[in-house]
C-alpha cells in the first residue's frame, strides 16, 4: 500500500515506519524535525503540520491509501504552559490533515489519541472505552476534541476514522530530554548517574505499554474490518515509584529520587481495560513490564556506548 505517517522523527513514529517499510509498504513520512535514526527505504518530508498549504501539498503528492497521524504536541506540562501550541498542533492541524487525506483518496485515517489523558480521574479503574471522558489537561482535552473533529471529517468525506488510545508508551528511542516519558528520562539519567525527580508522591499510577505492542495495534487499527477507537495498554497500574525502583535495579542506580511538587495537569491514577482492542483487533499487550524495561535499558546503554 501507499501510506503516510506523521510524526516520523518521534519515538513511536520511528518504530512504526520501520515496521511499515519491513512489511513492504510505500511509506511517506511527515515531520518538522529530521529523523534522529536511520531507517532506510521511505520518503521523508519536512512539513510543519500547522502549515495548511504545505500539508495539502505533501498529502496530495503522497496519495496515501492509509494515514497514521502521530505528529503532536505530546507533553501534558507543555500543553498547560502553551495551550495555543497544543490546540493548533493537536486539533486544528489534525482536521486539515484529515481533510487533505480524504481529498487525496485515503481509505482510512488512524489517529493516535491518549487513553492516559482522556479520562482524568475516572470513576472506575481500569477505565473502559465507554468510561465517560473528563480530561484534566489541555493535552487530554485536545486529544478528545481531535477524536470528535475527525469523526466529523469522516462523516463529511466518507473516509474511515480509527484510532488508538494508548497508555504510557515506553521503549527504545523515546526522547529522554523532554518533559514526558518518565521511563526514558529515568533510564538516561540513571545510566549517567544523574539525579532523577519524582513529581508528587510517587504513588500516582500509569498503564505502561511497550512500543512494539503499540506498533502492532497501529497496524491492526488500519486493517481491522470495522474502523474503531480502542484503548491500548496492559490493564495494570504501575506507580512512578515502582518504575523508579525497577529501573534503578536494572541500571544499578543507588541514589534516592529527588522529590518535587506535582505538575499541573497530571492525573492521580490510570489503567486501561483493553477488551475492545481484544474483540475488534484481536490485540493484547504481549511484553511484560520487566521484559520491556530490560529491553529499554539495554537499548539506551547500547546508544550511550555507540
Ligand atoms: N509516548 C506516549 O506515552 C504516548 C501516549 C499516548 C499517546 N501518545 C501519542 O502518540 C503520538 C506519538 O507520540 P511520541 O511519544 O512518539 O511523541 P514524540 O514527541 O516523540 O513525537 C511526536 C513527533 O511529532 C512531531 N511534531 C510535533 N509538532 C509538529 C508539527 N507542528 N509539525 C510536524 N511535526 C510535528 C515532532 O517533531 C515529533 O517527531 C502522539 O500523538 C502522542 O500524543 C503518546
Tab-separated table of C-alpha atoms and ligand atoms in Angstrom:
chain	number	residue	atom	x	y	z
A	1	UNK	CA	0.000	0.000	0.000
A	2	UNK	CA	0.916	3.682	-0.333
A	3	UNK	CA	0.833	5.011	3.223
A	4	UNK	CA	1.507	8.281	5.017
A	5	UNK	CA	2.762	8.581	8.584
A	6	UNK	CA	3.111	11.848	10.504
A	7	UNK	CA	5.461	12.283	13.458
A	8	UNK	CA	8.068	10.043	11.807
A	9	UNK	CA	11.010	11.628	13.627
A	10	UNK	CA	9.419	10.940	17.005
A	11	UNK	CA	9.526	7.942	19.277
A	12	UNK	CA	6.550	5.858	18.131
A	13	UNK	CA	6.776	7.147	14.531
A	14	UNK	CA	10.329	5.789	14.167
A	15	UNK	CA	9.196	2.313	15.217
A	16	UNK	CA	6.068	2.444	13.044
A	17	UNK	CA	8.000	3.490	9.909
A	18	UNK	CA	10.479	0.664	10.451
A	19	UNK	CA	7.613	-1.834	10.696
A	20	UNK	CA	5.721	-0.485	7.651
A	21	UNK	CA	8.859	-0.478	5.483
A	22	UNK	CA	9.599	-4.057	6.608
A	23	UNK	CA	6.030	-5.026	5.689
A	24	UNK	CA	6.707	-3.772	2.148
A	25	UNK	CA	4.602	-0.594	2.098
A	26	UNK	CA	5.473	2.549	0.153
A	27	UNK	CA	5.909	4.970	3.059
A	28	UNK	CA	5.911	8.770	3.056
A	29	UNK	CA	6.688	10.376	6.424
A	30	UNK	CA	5.973	13.907	7.568
A	31	UNK	CA	7.703	15.680	10.456
A	32	UNK	CA	9.084	19.151	11.053
A	33	UNK	CA	12.298	17.707	12.513
A	34	UNK	CA	14.859	15.469	10.820
A	35	UNK	CA	14.821	11.808	11.823
A	36	UNK	CA	17.378	11.029	14.502
A	37	UNK	CA	17.752	7.408	13.449
A	38	UNK	CA	18.481	5.984	10.036
A	39	UNK	CA	15.651	3.835	8.770
A	40	UNK	CA	16.118	3.287	5.021
A	41	UNK	CA	13.566	2.834	2.276
A	42	UNK	CA	10.948	5.573	2.740
A	43	UNK	CA	10.301	9.162	1.663
A	44	UNK	CA	10.951	11.702	4.401
A	45	UNK	CA	9.248	15.106	4.016
A	46	UNK	CA	9.820	18.161	6.238
A	47	UNK	CA	6.466	19.825	6.988
A	48	UNK	CA	5.049	21.824	9.889
A	49	UNK	CA	1.586	20.279	10.156
A	50	UNK	CA	0.173	23.689	11.156
A	51	UNK	CA	1.026	24.980	7.675
A	52	UNK	CA	-2.179	24.121	5.764
A	53	UNK	CA	-0.752	24.645	2.271
A	54	UNK	CA	2.362	22.553	2.978
A	55	UNK	CA	0.222	19.741	4.439
A	56	UNK	CA	-2.095	19.756	1.436
A	57	UNK	CA	0.875	19.611	-0.968
A	58	UNK	CA	2.600	16.788	0.891
A	59	UNK	CA	-0.574	14.694	1.166
A	60	UNK	CA	-1.543	15.249	-2.472
A	61	UNK	CA	1.974	14.135	-3.532
A	62	UNK	CA	1.862	11.030	-1.346
A	63	UNK	CA	-1.693	9.956	-2.411
A	64	UNK	CA	-1.918	7.622	0.602
A	65	UNK	CA	-4.433	4.807	0.954
A	66	UNK	CA	-3.955	4.814	4.727
A	67	UNK	CA	-2.729	7.605	7.038
A	68	UNK	CA	-1.324	7.158	10.530
A	69	UNK	CA	-1.364	10.527	12.280
A	70	UNK	CA	1.102	10.606	15.168
A	71	UNK	CA	2.629	14.102	14.958
A	72	UNK	CA	1.567	16.008	18.046
A	73	UNK	CA	2.456	18.297	20.875
A	74	UNK	CA	2.768	15.290	23.184
A	75	UNK	CA	3.547	16.769	26.623
A	76	UNK	CA	0.925	17.446	29.325
A	77	UNK	CA	3.154	20.059	31.007
A	78	UNK	CA	3.810	21.950	27.763
A	79	UNK	CA	0.069	21.902	26.987
A	80	UNK	CA	-0.660	23.670	30.282
A	81	UNK	CA	2.006	26.315	29.613
A	82	UNK	CA	1.331	26.751	25.879
A	83	UNK	CA	-2.309	25.873	25.184
A	84	UNK	CA	-2.326	27.594	21.790
A	85	UNK	CA	0.583	25.484	20.540
A	86	UNK	CA	-1.158	22.351	21.796
A	87	UNK	CA	-4.564	23.154	20.312
A	88	UNK	CA	-3.153	24.303	16.958
A	89	UNK	CA	-0.964	21.204	16.644
A	90	UNK	CA	-3.282	18.563	18.052
A	91	UNK	CA	-6.720	19.813	16.935
A	92	UNK	CA	-6.559	22.229	14.008
A	93	UNK	CA	-3.711	20.501	12.162
A	94	UNK	CA	-5.440	17.120	12.600
A	95	UNK	CA	-8.552	18.419	10.832
A	96	UNK	CA	-6.527	19.967	7.983
A	97	UNK	CA	-4.533	16.765	7.548
A	98	UNK	CA	-7.618	14.523	7.591
A	99	UNK	CA	-9.451	16.651	5.045
A	100	UNK	CA	-6.374	16.634	2.801
A	101	UNK	CA	-6.130	12.845	3.186
A	102	UNK	CA	-9.769	12.352	2.214
A	103	UNK	CA	-9.300	14.697	-0.741
A	104	UNK	CA	-6.309	12.607	-1.879
A	105	UNK	CA	-8.444	9.441	-1.730
A	106	UNK	CA	-7.324	7.895	1.570
A	107	UNK	CA	-9.497	4.999	2.686
A	108	UNK	CA	-8.673	5.018	6.396
A	109	UNK	CA	-7.190	7.546	8.829
A	110	UNK	CA	-5.680	6.196	12.059
A	111	UNK	CA	-5.289	8.793	14.802
A	112	UNK	CA	-3.193	8.369	17.942
A	113	UNK	CA	-5.239	9.732	20.826
A	114	UNK	CA	-4.461	9.237	24.534
A	115	UNK	CA	-6.049	6.699	26.885
A	116	UNK	CA	-3.821	8.045	29.646
A	117	UNK	CA	-5.053	11.639	29.435
A	118	UNK	CA	-8.681	11.431	28.289
A	119	UNK	CA	-10.362	10.184	31.483
A	120	UNK	CA	-8.836	12.460	34.122
A	121	UNK	CA	-9.522	10.714	37.430
A	122	UNK	CA	-12.022	8.060	36.257
A	123	UNK	CA	-14.720	6.532	38.486
A	124	UNK	CA	-13.527	3.013	37.578
A	125	UNK	CA	-10.034	1.624	37.056
A	126	UNK	CA	-9.209	0.139	34.649
A	127	UNK	CA	-11.074	2.704	32.529
A	128	UNK	CA	-13.004	1.249	29.617
A	129	UNK	CA	-13.571	2.628	26.128
A	130	UNK	CA	-17.071	3.672	27.243
A	131	UNK	CA	-15.988	5.311	30.528
A	132	UNK	CA	-17.042	8.998	30.374
A	133	UNK	CA	-14.167	11.228	29.297
A	134	UNK	CA	-13.121	14.031	31.674
A	135	UNK	CA	-9.612	15.212	30.752
A	136	UNK	CA	-7.673	17.319	33.244
A	137	UNK	CA	-5.139	18.818	30.879
A	138	UNK	CA	-5.206	20.860	27.694
A	139	UNK	CA	-3.391	17.929	26.051
A	140	UNK	CA	-6.101	15.454	27.139
A	141	UNK	CA	-8.861	17.817	26.028
A	142	UNK	CA	-7.131	18.318	22.651
A	143	UNK	CA	-6.957	14.578	22.053
A	144	UNK	CA	-10.642	14.095	22.973
A	145	UNK	CA	-11.629	17.042	20.787
A	146	UNK	CA	-9.483	15.809	17.886
A	147	UNK	CA	-11.201	12.401	18.027
A	148	UNK	CA	-14.531	14.195	17.687
A	149	UNK	CA	-13.374	16.569	14.924
A	150	UNK	CA	-12.014	13.625	12.972
A	151	UNK	CA	-15.331	11.774	13.263
A	152	UNK	CA	-16.936	14.841	11.662
A	153	UNK	CA	-14.417	14.759	8.809
A	154	UNK	CA	-15.267	11.056	8.429
A	155	UNK	CA	-18.994	11.846	8.179
A	156	UNK	CA	-18.280	14.685	5.774
A	157	UNK	CA	-15.991	12.746	3.434
A	158	UNK	CA	-16.723	9.029	3.896
A	159	UNK	CA	-13.102	8.319	4.949
A	160	UNK	CA	-12.927	5.704	7.731
A	161	UNK	CA	-11.675	7.085	11.044
A	162	UNK	CA	-9.959	4.800	13.552
A	163	UNK	CA	-7.555	5.333	16.403
A	164	UNK	CA	-5.515	4.158	19.335
A	165	UNK	CA	-5.985	5.406	22.881
A	166	UNK	CA	-2.672	4.350	24.405
A	167	UNK	CA	-1.491	4.447	27.989
A	168	UNK	CA	2.134	5.436	28.706
A	169	UNK	CA	4.211	4.101	25.838
A	170	UNK	CA	7.865	3.296	26.569
A	171	UNK	CA	10.801	1.685	24.820
A	172	UNK	CA	13.965	2.394	22.826
A	173	UNK	CA	14.281	5.778	21.015
A	174	UNK	CA	11.948	7.650	23.376
A	175	UNK	CA	13.219	11.209	23.896
A	176	UNK	CA	14.909	11.402	27.332
A	177	UNK	CA	15.232	15.205	27.181
A	178	UNK	CA	11.558	16.182	27.170
A	179	UNK	CA	9.043	16.532	29.989
A	180	UNK	CA	7.081	13.403	29.040
A	181	UNK	CA	8.272	9.805	29.006
A	182	UNK	CA	9.389	9.037	32.538
A	183	UNK	CA	10.940	5.682	31.579
A	184	UNK	CA	13.277	7.298	29.023
A	185	UNK	CA	14.087	10.209	31.342
A	186	UNK	CA	14.895	7.973	34.331
A	187	UNK	CA	16.816	5.444	32.216
A	188	UNK	CA	19.088	8.065	30.664
A	189	UNK	CA	19.684	9.876	33.945
A	190	UNK	CA	20.331	6.656	35.875
A	191	UNK	CA	22.826	5.406	33.296
A	192	UNK	CA	24.657	8.747	33.604
A	193	UNK	CA	24.420	8.763	37.411
A	194	UNK	CA	22.377	11.983	37.348
A	195	UNK	CA	19.561	12.900	39.806
A	196	UNK	CA	16.025	11.696	38.985
A	197	UNK	CA	12.990	13.728	40.037
A	198	UNK	CA	9.636	12.260	41.051
A	199	UNK	CA	6.860	14.853	40.830
A	200	UNK	CA	4.207	14.344	43.543
A	201	UNK	CA	4.113	11.402	45.953
A	202	UNK	CA	5.367	8.768	43.520
A	203	UNK	CA	2.187	6.798	44.225
A	204	UNK	CA	0.411	8.055	41.111
A	205	UNK	CA	-0.056	5.227	38.618
A	206	UNK	CA	0.018	4.805	34.843
A	207	UNK	CA	-0.568	1.940	32.418
A	208	UNK	CA	2.843	1.311	30.782
A	209	UNK	CA	2.748	-0.365	27.372
A	210	UNK	CA	5.799	-1.368	25.336
A	211	UNK	CA	6.259	0.337	21.967
A	212	UNK	CA	6.328	-2.877	19.881
A	213	UNK	CA	2.874	-3.753	21.222
A	214	UNK	CA	1.657	-0.264	20.265
A	215	UNK	CA	3.032	-0.606	16.725
A	216	UNK	CA	1.179	-3.916	16.373
A	217	UNK	CA	-2.024	-2.156	17.495
A	218	UNK	CA	-1.379	0.622	14.927
A	219	UNK	CA	-1.149	-1.971	12.153
A	220	UNK	CA	-4.325	-3.717	13.300
A	221	UNK	CA	-6.257	-0.441	13.639
A	222	UNK	CA	-5.607	0.118	9.929
A	223	UNK	CA	-6.570	-3.358	8.741
A	224	UNK	CA	-9.470	-4.374	11.033
A	225	UNK	CA	-12.759	-4.694	9.118
A	226	UNK	CA	-14.543	-2.130	11.309
A	227	UNK	CA	-12.837	1.236	11.965
A	228	UNK	CA	-12.750	1.888	15.709
A	229	UNK	CA	-11.023	3.707	18.546
A	230	UNK	CA	-9.594	1.313	21.155
A	231	UNK	CA	-7.691	1.644	24.408
A	232	UNK	CA	-4.172	0.237	24.188
A	233	UNK	CA	-2.480	-0.749	27.430
A	234	UNK	CA	-1.936	-3.668	29.781
A	235	UNK	CA	-4.776	-3.168	32.282
A	236	UNK	CA	-2.154	-2.862	35.036
A	237	UNK	CA	-1.432	0.137	37.228
A	238	UNK	CA	2.234	0.804	37.981
A	239	UNK	CA	3.320	3.646	40.252
A	240	UNK	CA	6.096	6.080	39.397
A	241	UNK	CA	7.946	4.822	42.470
A	242	UNK	CA	7.776	1.226	41.145
A	243	UNK	CA	9.137	2.403	37.785
A	244	UNK	CA	11.957	4.199	39.589
A	245	UNK	CA	12.794	1.077	41.646
A	246	UNK	CA	12.623	-1.286	38.644
A	247	UNK	CA	14.895	0.904	36.549
A	248	UNK	CA	17.266	1.524	39.472
A	249	UNK	CA	17.704	-2.265	39.838
A	250	UNK	CA	18.156	-2.704	36.090
A	251	UNK	CA	20.785	0.073	35.832
A	252	UNK	CA	22.487	-0.360	39.222
A	253	UNK	CA	21.486	3.185	40.300
A	254	UNK	CA	21.859	3.855	44.007
A	255	UNK	CA	20.817	7.483	44.550
A	256	UNK	CA	17.418	8.271	46.100
A	257	UNK	CA	14.795	10.019	43.972
A	258	UNK	CA	14.552	13.816	44.259
A	259	UNK	CA	11.048	14.824	45.360
A	260	UNK	CA	9.213	17.742	43.735
A	261	UNK	CA	5.630	19.083	43.818
A	262	UNK	CA	3.097	17.548	41.411
A	263	UNK	CA	2.855	19.148	37.950
A	264	UNK	CA	-0.274	20.893	36.647
A	265	UNK	CA	-2.456	18.625	34.524
A	266	UNK	CA	-1.009	15.342	35.842
A	267	UNK	CA	-3.601	12.750	36.885
A	268	UNK	CA	-3.522	10.581	40.050
A	269	UNK	CA	-4.234	7.066	38.677
A	270	UNK	CA	-4.969	5.265	35.440
A	271	UNK	CA	-5.049	1.808	33.892
A	272	UNK	CA	-6.858	0.789	30.725
A	273	UNK	CA	-9.221	-2.077	30.000
A	274	UNK	CA	-8.376	-3.268	26.505
A	275	UNK	CA	-11.282	-5.637	25.870
A	276	UNK	CA	-12.448	-3.635	22.844
A	277	UNK	CA	-8.997	-3.949	21.211
A	278	UNK	CA	-9.067	-7.669	22.000
A	279	UNK	CA	-12.522	-8.108	20.440
A	280	UNK	CA	-12.090	-5.891	17.368
A	281	UNK	CA	-8.369	-6.155	16.643
A	282	UNK	CA	-7.520	-9.490	18.345
A	283	UNK	CA	-4.854	-7.395	20.042
A	284	UNK	CA	-3.388	-7.588	23.515
A	285	UNK	CA	-0.104	-6.487	25.056
A	286	UNK	CA	2.497	-9.260	24.923
A	287	UNK	CA	5.593	-7.676	26.507
A	288	UNK	CA	5.781	-7.759	30.317
A	289	UNK	CA	6.902	-4.675	32.223
A	290	UNK	CA	10.090	-6.398	33.431
A	291	UNK	CA	10.984	-7.546	29.913
A	292	UNK	CA	10.129	-4.166	28.352
A	293	UNK	CA	12.197	-2.271	30.922
A	294	UNK	CA	15.159	-4.624	30.392
A	295	UNK	CA	14.951	-4.129	26.604
A	296	UNK	CA	14.698	-0.353	27.053
A	297	UNK	CA	17.700	-0.129	29.364
A	298	UNK	CA	19.736	-2.363	27.027
A	299	UNK	CA	18.916	-0.117	24.056
A	300	UNK	CA	19.781	3.112	25.928
A	301	UNK	CA	23.020	1.527	27.150
A	302	UNK	CA	23.947	0.484	23.613
A	303	UNK	CA	23.250	4.013	22.271
A	304	UNK	CA	25.328	5.572	25.060
A	305	UNK	CA	28.257	3.299	24.197
A	306	UNK	CA	27.965	3.768	20.413
B	1	LIG	N1	4.538	8.402	24.233
B	1	LIG	C1	3.424	8.184	24.911
B	1	LIG	O1	3.462	7.737	26.071
B	1	LIG	C2	2.077	8.449	24.283
B	1	LIG	C3	0.931	8.016	24.969
B	1	LIG	C4	-0.325	8.238	24.390
B	1	LIG	C5	-0.398	8.868	23.167
B	1	LIG	N2	0.733	9.290	22.539
B	1	LIG	C6	0.608	9.956	21.233
B	1	LIG	O2	1.351	9.186	20.292
B	1	LIG	C7	1.883	10.033	19.302
B	1	LIG	C8	3.364	9.835	19.180
B	1	LIG	O3	3.960	10.112	20.438
B	1	LIG	P1	5.535	10.071	20.649
B	1	LIG	O4	5.765	9.616	22.034
B	1	LIG	O5	6.168	9.377	19.530
B	1	LIG	O6	5.842	11.632	20.606
B	1	LIG	P2	7.148	12.386	20.067
B	1	LIG	O7	7.115	13.732	20.697
B	1	LIG	O8	8.361	11.528	20.211
B	1	LIG	O9	6.844	12.518	18.504
B	1	LIG	C9	5.991	13.477	18.007
B	1	LIG	C10	6.547	13.927	16.686
B	1	LIG	O10	5.672	14.937	16.166
B	1	LIG	C11	6.473	15.920	15.575
B	1	LIG	N3	5.766	17.204	15.548
B	1	LIG	C12	5.357	17.944	16.591
B	1	LIG	N4	4.804	19.091	16.169
B	1	LIG	C13	4.874	19.063	14.819
B	1	LIG	C14	4.486	19.970	13.806
B	1	LIG	N5	3.912	21.152	14.092
B	1	LIG	N6	4.691	19.633	12.511
B	1	LIG	C15	5.290	18.452	12.196
B	1	LIG	N7	5.683	17.556	13.115
B	1	LIG	C16	5.479	17.866	14.412
B	1	LIG	C17	7.721	16.014	16.429
B	1	LIG	O11	8.816	16.587	15.718
B	1	LIG	C18	7.952	14.552	16.785
B	1	LIG	O12	8.840	13.940	15.872
B	1	LIG	C19	1.473	11.463	19.704
B	1	LIG	O13	0.294	11.792	19.007
B	1	LIG	C20	1.200	11.335	21.187
B	1	LIG	O14	0.278	12.319	21.625
B	1	LIG	C21	1.982	9.088	23.073
